mmCIF file of C-alpha atoms in Angstrom:
data_model
loop_
_atom_site.group_PDB
_atom_site.id
_atom_site.type_symbol
_atom_site.label_atom_id
_atom_site.label_comp_id
_atom_site.label_asym_id
_atom_site.label_seq_id
_atom_site.Cartn_x
_atom_site.Cartn_y
_atom_site.Cartn_z
ATOM 1 C CA GLU Q 1 84.749 99.852 80.146
ATOM 2 C CA GLY Q 2 84.204 96.149 79.806
ATOM 3 C CA THR Q 3 83.381 93.254 77.500
ATOM 4 C CA VAL Q 4 80.521 92.716 75.070
ATOM 5 C CA ASP Q 5 78.257 91.545 77.879
ATOM 6 C CA THR Q 6 79.539 93.052 81.147
ATOM 7 C CA VAL Q 7 80.127 96.799 81.329
ATOM 8 C CA VAL Q 8 81.378 98.984 84.193
ATOM 9 C CA ILE Q 9 80.039 102.553 84.204
ATOM 10 C CA ALA Q 10 81.109 105.471 86.384
ATOM 11 C CA THR Q 11 78.530 108.144 87.228
ATOM 12 C CA GLY Q 12 79.501 110.847 89.676
ATOM 13 C CA LYS Q 13 81.002 109.090 92.723
ATOM 14 C CA SER Q 14 79.459 105.670 91.954
ATOM 15 C CA LEU Q 15 80.315 102.578 89.911
ATOM 16 C CA HIS Q 16 77.755 100.354 88.214
ATOM 17 C CA VAL Q 17 78.198 96.915 86.633
ATOM 18 C CA THR Q 18 75.562 95.686 84.228
ATOM 19 C CA ASN Q 19 75.086 92.856 81.736
ATOM 20 C CA LEU Q 20 74.106 94.290 78.341
ATOM 21 C CA MET Q 21 73.259 90.876 76.887
ATOM 22 C CA ASN Q 22 70.902 90.070 79.776
ATOM 23 C CA PRO Q 23 69.159 93.266 80.932
ATOM 24 C CA GLU Q 24 67.019 91.277 83.389
ATOM 25 C CA ALA Q 25 70.128 90.254 85.330
ATOM 26 C CA PRO Q 26 70.591 92.375 88.448
ATOM 27 C CA SER Q 27 73.095 95.199 88.187
ATOM 28 C CA ILE Q 28 75.816 95.736 90.761
ATOM 29 C CA HIS Q 29 76.136 99.194 92.300
ATOM 30 C CA ALA Q 30 78.896 100.685 94.433
ATOM 31 C CA LYS Q 31 77.421 103.978 95.579
ATOM 32 C CA ASP Q 32 80.003 106.458 96.860
ATOM 33 C CA ALA Q 33 82.860 104.315 95.492
ATOM 34 C CA HIS Q 34 84.937 107.506 95.799
ATOM 35 C CA ASP Q 35 84.651 110.598 97.985
ATOM 36 C CA SER Q 36 84.485 112.799 94.880
ATOM 37 C CA VAL Q 37 83.700 112.506 91.162
ATOM 38 C CA ILE Q 38 85.330 109.542 89.393
ATOM 39 C CA THR Q 39 87.709 110.759 86.671
ATOM 40 C CA THR Q 40 88.690 107.462 85.023
ATOM 41 C CA LEU Q 41 88.331 103.707 85.238
ATOM 42 C CA PHE Q 42 89.852 100.606 83.671
ATOM 43 C CA CYS Q 43 88.228 97.173 83.513
ATOM 44 C CA ASP Q 44 90.214 93.982 82.889
ATOM 45 C CA ALA Q 45 87.332 91.791 81.755
ATOM 46 C CA PRO Q 46 89.016 88.340 81.929
ATOM 47 C CA SER Q 47 90.005 88.786 85.589
ATOM 48 C CA GLY Q 48 86.994 90.821 86.713
ATOM 49 C CA LEU Q 49 89.345 93.495 88.052
ATOM 50 C CA VAL Q 50 88.319 97.152 87.933
ATOM 51 C CA PHE Q 51 90.527 100.157 88.741
ATOM 52 C CA SER Q 52 89.006 103.573 89.389
ATOM 53 C CA SER Q 53 90.299 106.999 90.304
ATOM 54 C CA GLY Q 54 88.561 110.185 91.330
ATOM 55 C CA LYS Q 55 89.034 113.804 92.216
ATOM 56 C CA ASP Q 56 89.567 112.565 95.785
ATOM 57 C CA GLN Q 57 93.098 111.663 94.587
ATOM 58 C CA ARG Q 58 92.703 107.955 95.326
ATOM 59 C CA ILE Q 59 92.976 104.865 93.156
ATOM 60 C CA HIS Q 60 90.866 101.860 94.098
ATOM 61 C CA ALA Q 61 91.246 98.269 92.894
ATOM 62 C CA TRP Q 62 88.022 96.248 92.816
ATOM 63 C CA ARG Q 63 86.919 92.745 91.850
ATOM 64 C CA ILE Q 64 83.516 92.106 90.334
ATOM 65 C CA ASP Q 65 81.941 89.425 92.542
ATOM 66 C CA LEU Q 66 79.001 88.019 90.570
ATOM 67 C CA ASP Q 67 78.165 85.439 93.263
ATOM 68 C CA GLU Q 68 77.671 88.082 95.957
ATOM 69 C CA GLN Q 69 76.508 90.729 93.436
ATOM 70 C CA ARG Q 70 78.980 93.360 94.591
ATOM 71 C CA LEU Q 71 82.190 95.164 93.800
ATOM 72 C CA LYS Q 72 84.737 94.040 96.375
ATOM 73 C CA LEU Q 73 87.387 96.637 97.299
ATOM 74 C CA LEU Q 74 90.813 94.944 97.133
ATOM 75 C CA ALA Q 75 93.270 97.825 97.543
ATOM 76 C CA SER Q 76 93.400 101.608 97.741
ATOM 77 C CA ILE Q 77 96.213 104.163 97.386
ATOM 78 C CA ASP Q 78 96.580 107.938 97.582
ATOM 79 C CA THR Q 79 97.949 109.803 94.558
ATOM 80 C CA GLU Q 80 99.506 113.181 93.839
ATOM 81 C CA GLY Q 81 97.072 115.125 91.687
ATOM 82 C CA TRP Q 82 94.159 113.795 89.685
ATOM 83 C CA THR Q 83 94.741 110.508 87.880
ATOM 84 C CA LEU Q 84 93.228 110.679 84.403
ATOM 85 C CA ALA Q 85 94.642 107.498 82.830
ATOM 86 C CA LEU Q 86 94.782 103.913 84.100
ATOM 87 C CA HIS Q 87 95.967 100.750 82.370
ATOM 88 C CA PHE Q 88 96.363 97.310 83.972
ATOM 89 C CA ASP Q 89 98.334 94.401 82.496
ATOM 90 C CA LEU Q 90 97.194 91.106 84.010
ATOM 91 C CA ASP Q 91 100.187 89.074 82.779
ATOM 92 C CA SER Q 92 102.678 91.230 84.691
ATOM 93 C CA ASN Q 93 100.257 92.446 87.423
ATOM 94 C CA LEU Q 94 101.307 96.015 86.655
ATOM 95 C CA LEU Q 95 99.066 99.066 86.946
ATOM 96 C CA LEU Q 96 100.200 102.107 84.945
ATOM 97 C CA THR Q 97 98.798 105.483 85.992
ATOM 98 C CA GLY Q 98 99.133 109.030 84.710
ATOM 99 C CA GLY Q 99 97.543 112.363 85.412
ATOM 100 C CA LEU Q 100 97.869 116.051 86.036
ATOM 101 C CA ASP Q 101 100.967 115.643 88.221
ATOM 102 C CA SER Q 102 102.854 115.063 84.910
ATOM 103 C CA ARG Q 103 104.266 111.676 85.869
ATOM 104 C CA ILE Q 104 103.589 108.110 84.782
ATOM 105 C CA ARG Q 105 103.714 105.694 87.687
ATOM 106 C CA ILE Q 106 104.023 101.920 87.691
ATOM 107 C CA TRP Q 107 102.527 99.892 90.528
ATOM 108 C CA ARG Q 108 102.718 96.153 91.140
ATOM 109 C CA PHE Q 109 99.432 94.607 92.271
ATOM 110 C CA VAL Q 110 100.769 92.206 94.914
ATOM 111 C CA ASN Q 111 98.547 89.228 95.806
ATOM 112 C CA TYR Q 112 95.513 91.241 94.688
ATOM 113 C CA THR Q 113 95.606 93.044 98.038
ATOM 114 C CA LYS Q 114 98.176 95.828 97.736
ATOM 115 C CA LEU Q 115 99.430 98.306 95.127
ATOM 116 C CA VAL Q 116 103.178 98.800 95.577
ATOM 117 C CA PRO Q 117 104.963 101.647 93.726
ATOM 118 C CA ILE Q 118 107.905 100.360 91.687
ATOM 119 C CA SER Q 119 108.772 103.157 89.239
ATOM 120 C CA THR Q 120 108.011 106.776 88.325
ATOM 121 C CA SER Q 121 108.793 108.455 85.009
ATOM 122 C CA LYS Q 122 110.660 111.701 84.689
ATOM 123 C CA GLU Q 123 108.376 114.712 84.475
ATOM 124 C CA THR Q 124 106.317 114.569 81.318
ATOM 125 C CA HIS Q 125 103.242 116.290 79.938
ATOM 126 C CA GLY Q 126 100.025 116.268 81.982
ATOM 127 C CA VAL Q 127 98.959 112.728 81.054
ATOM 128 C CA LEU Q 128 95.463 112.388 79.602
ATOM 129 C CA THR Q 129 95.618 108.831 78.234
ATOM 130 C CA LEU Q 130 97.747 105.669 78.387
ATOM 131 C CA HIS Q 131 97.753 102.631 76.092
ATOM 132 C CA TYR Q 132 100.090 99.708 76.838
ATOM 133 C CA ARG Q 133 101.042 97.060 74.267
ATOM 134 C CA PRO Q 134 103.394 94.503 75.889
ATOM 135 C CA GLU Q 135 103.566 92.488 72.651
ATOM 136 C CA PHE Q 136 105.338 95.457 70.983
ATOM 137 C CA ASP Q 137 108.444 95.237 73.183
ATOM 138 C CA GLY Q 138 106.625 96.793 76.120
ATOM 139 C CA ALA Q 139 105.439 99.868 74.187
ATOM 140 C CA LEU Q 140 103.394 102.420 76.128
ATOM 141 C CA LEU Q 141 101.701 105.401 74.468
ATOM 142 C CA SER Q 142 100.878 108.516 76.449
ATOM 143 C CA SER Q 143 99.196 111.681 75.307
ATOM 144 C CA GLY Q 144 99.192 114.897 77.220
ATOM 145 C CA GLN Q 145 97.864 118.378 77.661
ATOM 146 C CA ASP Q 146 100.606 119.729 75.394
ATOM 147 C CA GLY Q 147 99.181 117.792 72.416
ATOM 148 C CA ALA Q 148 102.247 115.545 72.104
ATOM 149 C CA VAL Q 149 102.043 111.757 71.904
ATOM 150 C CA LYS Q 150 104.978 109.942 73.503
ATOM 151 C CA VAL Q 151 106.081 106.362 73.006
ATOM 152 C CA TRP Q 152 107.783 104.731 75.982
ATOM 153 C CA GLN Q 153 109.284 101.309 76.454
ATOM 154 C CA LEU Q 154 108.771 99.404 79.669
ATOM 155 C CA LEU Q 155 112.089 97.730 80.493
ATOM 156 C CA GLU Q 156 112.306 95.731 83.707
ATOM 157 C CA SER Q 157 109.589 97.868 85.353
ATOM 158 C CA ARG Q 158 111.265 101.131 84.262
ATOM 159 C CA LEU Q 159 110.021 103.535 81.570
ATOM 160 C CA VAL Q 160 112.371 104.736 78.844
ATOM 161 C CA GLN Q 161 111.127 107.436 76.458
ATOM 162 C CA ARG Q 162 111.619 106.456 72.786
ATOM 163 C CA VAL Q 163 109.624 108.797 70.508
ATOM 164 C CA VAL Q 164 107.893 112.165 70.948
ATOM 165 C CA THR Q 165 105.637 113.857 68.395
ATOM 166 C CA GLU Q 166 105.693 117.623 68.025
ATOM 167 C CA PRO Q 167 103.781 119.559 70.701
ATOM 168 C CA ASP Q 168 100.254 120.269 69.542
ATOM 169 C CA ALA Q 169 100.452 117.308 67.139
ATOM 170 C CA HIS Q 170 97.006 116.540 68.484
ATOM 171 C CA SER Q 171 95.685 119.127 70.905
ATOM 172 C CA GLY Q 172 93.636 117.686 73.747
ATOM 173 C CA CYS Q 173 94.361 114.098 72.659
ATOM 174 C CA ARG Q 174 92.124 111.798 74.723
ATOM 175 C CA VAL Q 175 92.723 108.508 72.883
ATOM 176 C CA ALA Q 176 95.959 106.975 71.599
ATOM 177 C CA LYS Q 177 95.800 103.389 70.338
ATOM 178 C CA VAL Q 178 97.989 101.117 68.222
ATOM 179 C CA ASP Q 179 96.432 98.644 65.802
ATOM 180 C CA GLY Q 180 97.999 95.236 66.494
ATOM 181 C CA ALA Q 181 97.971 94.043 62.880
ATOM 182 C CA THR Q 182 99.299 97.136 61.107
ATOM 183 C CA LYS Q 183 101.153 98.824 64.018
ATOM 184 C CA VAL Q 184 99.516 102.091 62.968
ATOM 185 C CA MET Q 185 98.879 104.639 65.742
ATOM 186 C CA VAL Q 186 95.505 106.385 65.865
ATOM 187 C CA THR Q 187 94.744 109.412 68.042
ATOM 188 C CA ALA Q 188 91.515 111.272 68.721
ATOM 189 C CA GLY Q 189 90.849 114.412 70.645
ATOM 190 C CA GLY Q 190 90.530 118.178 70.347
ATOM 191 C CA GLY Q 191 88.498 119.647 67.518
ATOM 192 C CA LEU Q 192 86.622 116.354 67.077
ATOM 193 C CA SER Q 193 89.480 115.065 64.933
ATOM 194 C CA ILE Q 194 91.008 111.642 64.419
ATOM 195 C CA LYS Q 195 94.620 111.319 63.213
ATOM 196 C CA VAL Q 196 96.533 108.285 61.912
#
């Protein structure tokens, strides 16, 4: 995850930040960032915020500190089940999470020091991916273990389900994105297939 020049990489239990445009620049390492293997991460490049989750059932919020050459831990929360999808929206300070507990949760990142739960979806498919597009009336895409892609709307920090594709529409879907110009949804996943 990251920008053209700064990339955050998860390997095992560790996080690494490196500058691809300047390989001589020192990399930042957070060894043992989690107590178990990291399952997902999300990097908000403009703010330098990084969110990670692991099999230890914890979500950590970090800030990339280039002056001190470190990842600074800002907040940490326990979760129910493995979190496999993270998405942070800087404008609203909302973190959206989903995973094998079959719920999408919304957290407010208060003062960059605490993640406060504000909403939980009804039970849904085991969530494998999330993609949030606030400019499309708060549209959130989720894909799950059942192969369905769901479109939700975020209304006043509450999720309302709007559209559901047929189960197995895309088995093992790991990516669901919406193109901003055409509003076309693209998914990728099981069987090495891409669907539009």
